[in-house]
Short mmCIF file of C-alpha atoms in Angstrom, two decimals:
data_model
loop_
_atom_site.label_atom_id
_atom_site.label_comp_id
_atom_site.label_asym_id
_atom_site.label_seq_id
_atom_site.Cartn_x
_atom_site.Cartn_y
_atom_site.Cartn_z
CA UNK A 1 103.17 110.64 103.52
CA UNK A 2 106.29 112.72 104.04
CA UNK A 3 109.03 112.42 101.43
CA UNK A 4 112.39 114.05 101.10
CA UNK A 5 113.12 116.53 98.29
CA UNK A 6 115.49 114.72 95.97
CA UNK A 7 116.97 116.25 92.83
CA UNK A 8 117.36 115.95 89.99
CA UNK A 9 114.44 113.67 89.10
CA UNK A 10 116.40 112.18 86.22
CA UNK A 11 119.77 112.44 84.55
CA UNK A 12 121.05 111.29 81.18
CA UNK A 13 124.84 111.24 80.95
CA UNK A 14 127.68 109.85 78.88
CA UNK A 15 129.83 107.02 80.18
CA UNK A 16 132.82 108.43 82.06
CA UNK A 17 131.07 111.54 83.31
CA UNK A 18 130.66 112.40 86.97
CA UNK A 19 127.20 112.62 88.55
CA UNK A 20 125.89 114.51 91.54
CA UNK A 21 122.49 114.27 93.21
CA UNK A 22 121.18 115.66 96.47
CA UNK A 23 118.46 115.43 99.03
CA UNK A 24 116.98 118.00 101.41
CA UNK A 25 114.53 117.80 104.27
CA UNK A 26 112.65 120.17 106.55
CA UNK A 27 113.37 117.74 109.42
CA UNK A 28 116.62 116.78 111.08
CA UNK A 29 117.80 113.23 110.55
CA UNK A 30 120.18 111.16 112.64
CA UNK A 31 121.23 108.97 109.72
CA UNK A 32 121.30 109.49 105.97
CA UNK A 33 121.32 106.53 103.61
CA UNK A 34 121.70 106.17 99.86
CA UNK A 35 120.15 103.20 98.08
CA UNK A 36 120.11 102.03 94.45
CA UNK A 37 117.16 100.16 92.98
CA UNK A 38 117.30 98.16 89.75
CA UNK A 39 114.11 97.17 87.88
CA UNK A 40 112.26 94.35 89.63
CA UNK A 41 114.53 94.50 92.68
CA UNK A 42 114.43 95.97 96.14
CA UNK A 43 116.68 98.91 97.11
CA UNK A 44 120.31 98.01 97.82
CA UNK A 45 122.27 100.05 100.35
CA UNK A 46 125.21 101.98 98.86
CA UNK A 47 126.39 104.27 101.65
CA UNK A 48 125.30 105.01 105.23
CA UNK A 49 126.15 108.27 107.01
CA UNK A 50 125.84 108.59 110.79
CA UNK A 51 127.43 111.91 111.73
CA UNK A 52 126.82 115.51 110.63
CA UNK A 53 129.61 116.62 108.29
CA UNK A 54 130.71 113.04 107.61
CA UNK A 55 132.11 112.34 104.14
CA UNK A 56 132.16 108.66 103.17
CA UNK A 57 133.33 106.85 100.05
CA UNK A 58 132.49 103.46 98.61
CA UNK A 59 134.54 102.89 95.46
CA UNK A 60 133.49 105.50 92.91
CA UNK A 61 130.68 106.73 95.18
CA UNK A 62 131.07 109.56 97.69
CA UNK A 63 128.35 110.86 99.98
CA UNK A 64 128.19 113.57 102.62
CA UNK A 65 125.94 114.16 105.62
CA UNK A 66 125.13 117.88 105.73
CA UNK A 67 126.20 119.98 108.72
CA UNK A 68 122.61 121.05 109.37
CA UNK A 69 121.54 117.36 109.37
CA UNK A 70 118.84 118.33 106.87
CA UNK A 71 120.62 117.42 103.64
CA UNK A 72 122.94 114.97 101.92
CA UNK A 73 124.53 114.53 98.52
CA UNK A 74 125.82 111.58 96.51
CA UNK A 75 128.51 111.81 93.85
CA UNK A 76 129.38 109.08 91.36
CA UNK A 77 132.67 109.49 89.53
CA UNK A 78 133.57 108.08 86.10
CA UNK A 79 130.13 106.59 85.49
CA UNK A 80 129.78 103.20 83.78
CA UNK A 81 126.73 101.56 82.14
CA UNK A 82 125.95 99.41 85.19
CA UNK A 83 125.38 102.60 87.23
CA UNK A 84 122.00 102.82 85.48
CA UNK A 85 119.13 102.65 87.95
CA UNK A 86 117.12 104.68 90.43
CA UNK A 87 118.98 106.22 93.35
CA UNK A 88 117.10 106.98 96.56
CA UNK A 89 118.11 108.96 99.58
CA UNK A 90 116.58 108.01 102.91
CA UNK A 91 116.65 109.66 106.30
CA UNK A 92 116.29 108.02 109.69
CA UNK A 93 115.24 110.24 112.58
CA UNK A 94 116.53 110.17 116.12
CA UNK A 95 114.47 109.42 119.17
CA UNK A 96 111.42 107.23 119.45
CA UNK A 97 110.76 106.92 115.74
CA UNK A 98 114.28 105.84 114.80
CA UNK A 99 112.88 102.72 113.16
CA UNK A 100 111.29 104.60 110.27
CA UNK A 101 113.05 105.43 106.99
CA UNK A 102 111.73 108.38 104.99
CA UNK A 103 112.65 108.19 101.31
CA UNK A 104 113.04 110.69 98.51
CA UNK A 105 111.25 110.15 95.19
CA UNK A 106 114.43 108.97 93.53
CA UNK A 107 116.81 110.06 90.77
CA UNK A 108 116.66 108.01 87.57
CA UNK A 109 120.15 107.72 86.11
CA UNK A 110 120.72 106.71 82.51
CA UNK A 111 124.28 106.22 81.25
CA UNK A 112 124.92 106.27 77.52
CA UNK A 113 127.83 103.96 76.59
CA UNK B 1 121.78 89.39 97.67
CA UNK B 2 120.54 90.54 101.07
CA UNK B 3 119.17 87.21 102.28
CA UNK B 4 115.68 88.71 102.61
CA UNK B 5 113.08 86.77 100.62
CA UNK B 6 109.48 87.66 99.78
CA UNK B 7 106.59 85.72 98.32
CA UNK B 8 104.81 85.77 96.03
CA UNK B 9 106.74 87.82 93.47
CA UNK B 10 103.59 88.98 91.69
CA UNK B 11 99.90 88.96 92.56
CA UNK B 12 96.69 90.11 90.91
CA UNK B 13 93.57 90.75 93.02
CA UNK B 14 90.26 92.49 92.55
CA UNK B 15 88.82 95.34 94.59
CA UNK B 16 87.43 94.25 97.96
CA UNK B 17 89.53 91.12 98.21
CA UNK B 18 92.11 90.39 100.89
CA UNK B 19 95.80 89.61 100.37
CA UNK B 20 98.63 88.18 102.47
CA UNK B 21 102.27 88.85 101.60
CA UNK B 22 105.17 87.03 103.24
CA UNK B 23 108.72 87.94 104.17
CA UNK B 24 111.62 85.92 105.55
CA UNK B 25 114.24 88.03 107.26
CA UNK B 26 117.98 87.72 106.98
CA UNK B 27 119.55 85.24 109.39
CA UNK B 28 120.21 86.88 112.75
CA UNK B 29 117.74 89.73 112.18
CA UNK B 30 114.83 90.14 114.61
CA UNK B 31 113.16 93.21 113.09
CA UNK B 32 111.07 93.45 109.93
CA UNK B 33 109.75 96.66 108.36
CA UNK B 34 107.20 96.87 105.55
CA UNK B 35 107.09 99.59 102.90
CA UNK B 36 104.73 100.40 100.04
CA UNK B 37 106.29 101.74 96.83
CA UNK B 38 103.86 103.19 94.29
CA UNK B 39 105.04 103.58 90.70
CA UNK B 40 107.48 106.46 90.34
CA UNK B 41 107.68 107.06 94.10
CA UNK B 42 110.02 106.22 96.93
CA UNK B 43 109.04 103.57 99.47
CA UNK B 44 106.58 104.66 102.18
CA UNK B 45 106.85 103.14 105.66
CA UNK B 46 103.84 101.00 106.66
CA UNK B 47 104.91 99.45 109.97
CA UNK B 48 107.69 97.59 111.77
CA UNK B 49 107.69 94.41 113.86
CA UNK B 50 110.23 93.71 116.56
CA UNK B 51 110.15 90.46 118.50
CA UNK B 52 106.60 89.72 117.35
CA UNK B 53 105.17 93.11 118.39
CA UNK B 54 104.29 96.12 116.24
CA UNK B 55 107.01 98.70 116.93
CA UNK B 56 105.73 101.68 115.00
CA UNK B 57 103.33 102.51 112.21
CA UNK B 58 103.20 104.93 109.32
CA UNK B 59 100.19 106.73 107.89
CA UNK B 60 98.28 103.66 106.71
CA UNK B 61 94.69 102.64 107.64
CA UNK B 62 93.91 99.71 109.96
CA UNK B 63 93.06 97.44 107.01
CA UNK B 64 96.84 97.13 106.69
CA UNK B 65 97.90 94.70 109.42
CA UNK B 66 100.82 92.44 110.09
CA UNK B 67 102.25 89.59 112.06
CA UNK B 68 105.70 88.45 113.05
CA UNK B 69 106.42 84.84 113.94
CA UNK B 70 108.89 83.34 116.45
CA UNK B 71 111.37 82.71 113.63
CA UNK B 72 111.11 86.47 112.83
CA UNK B 73 109.45 85.96 109.47
CA UNK B 74 106.53 88.29 108.86
CA UNK B 75 103.24 88.71 107.02
CA UNK B 76 101.53 91.81 105.68
CA UNK B 77 97.76 91.54 105.35
CA UNK B 78 95.62 94.00 103.45
CA UNK B 79 91.83 93.78 103.67
CA UNK B 80 89.20 95.36 101.44
CA UNK B 81 91.69 96.04 98.66
CA UNK B 82 91.40 99.33 96.76
CA UNK B 83 92.77 100.22 93.34
CA UNK B 84 95.34 102.55 94.96
CA UNK B 85 96.80 99.60 96.85
CA UNK B 86 98.48 98.56 93.59
CA UNK B 87 102.19 98.91 94.35
CA UNK B 88 105.45 97.13 95.06
CA UNK B 89 105.47 95.94 98.69
CA UNK B 90 108.93 95.73 100.19
CA UNK B 91 110.04 94.22 103.42
CA UNK B 92 113.34 95.03 105.09
CA UNK B 93 115.03 93.25 107.93
CA UNK B 94 117.51 94.55 110.48
CA UNK B 95 119.00 93.53 113.80
CA UNK B 96 116.88 96.06 115.64
CA UNK B 97 119.45 98.33 117.25
CA UNK B 98 119.70 102.09 116.79
CA UNK B 99 121.28 102.95 113.44
CA UNK B 100 121.03 99.34 112.31
CA UNK B 101 120.89 99.09 108.52
CA UNK B 102 117.68 97.83 106.93
CA UNK B 103 118.22 95.29 104.14
CA UNK B 104 115.45 95.02 101.57
CA UNK B 105 113.94 92.04 99.84
CA UNK B 106 113.01 92.03 96.12
CA UNK B 107 109.39 92.95 96.82
CA UNK B 108 105.96 91.67 95.86
CA UNK B 109 104.24 93.43 92.96
CA UNK B 110 100.50 93.71 93.72
CA UNK B 111 98.00 94.73 91.08
CA UNK B 112 94.42 95.46 92.15
CA UNK B 113 91.83 95.47 89.36
#
């Protein structure tokens, strides 16, 4: 099935560093979402973006909806050990198939204390 | 916690068997979506149920079927299990409107031997 291009695949950083990850698509999306998944859990929504160009923050997290509607990025500032996990981007199309989320393959983040 | 529950948490089956997975949606949500997440991949959309009717389907064969009940809980049934069906099965509930956020349950880990 279709998946978004998410990069990087994995990151290993020191506590306190900033992190950036991004997602691109060949299709236009109406909504971009960023989720975090911990081992043995389902994805938890971090940030939702509904408008091209929108920049939204949630604590130390900042995400942007690309102007072309085909990309998004997520930044995490001043990382802490509990940021460890897999981060997924997801796009939701407009029109008749607006129910369906298409996910990236995820970015595995490891934070060294 | 999202209020979405799934059962069982883990399941082991053999090839050719049938399996039923269950999901209880968050209070007030009338829409349930099912996703398959293979190891190292992002979730892939299977189908969605809205008010007891299938509301859209991803690229999965007919041996993947579902039901939604009047209380909006849902079942995913998989017949004639194959080894590649081994995955984490996630359900997500939402209130069904455009741009409504999908909240995920913890998933059911299925292993097919």
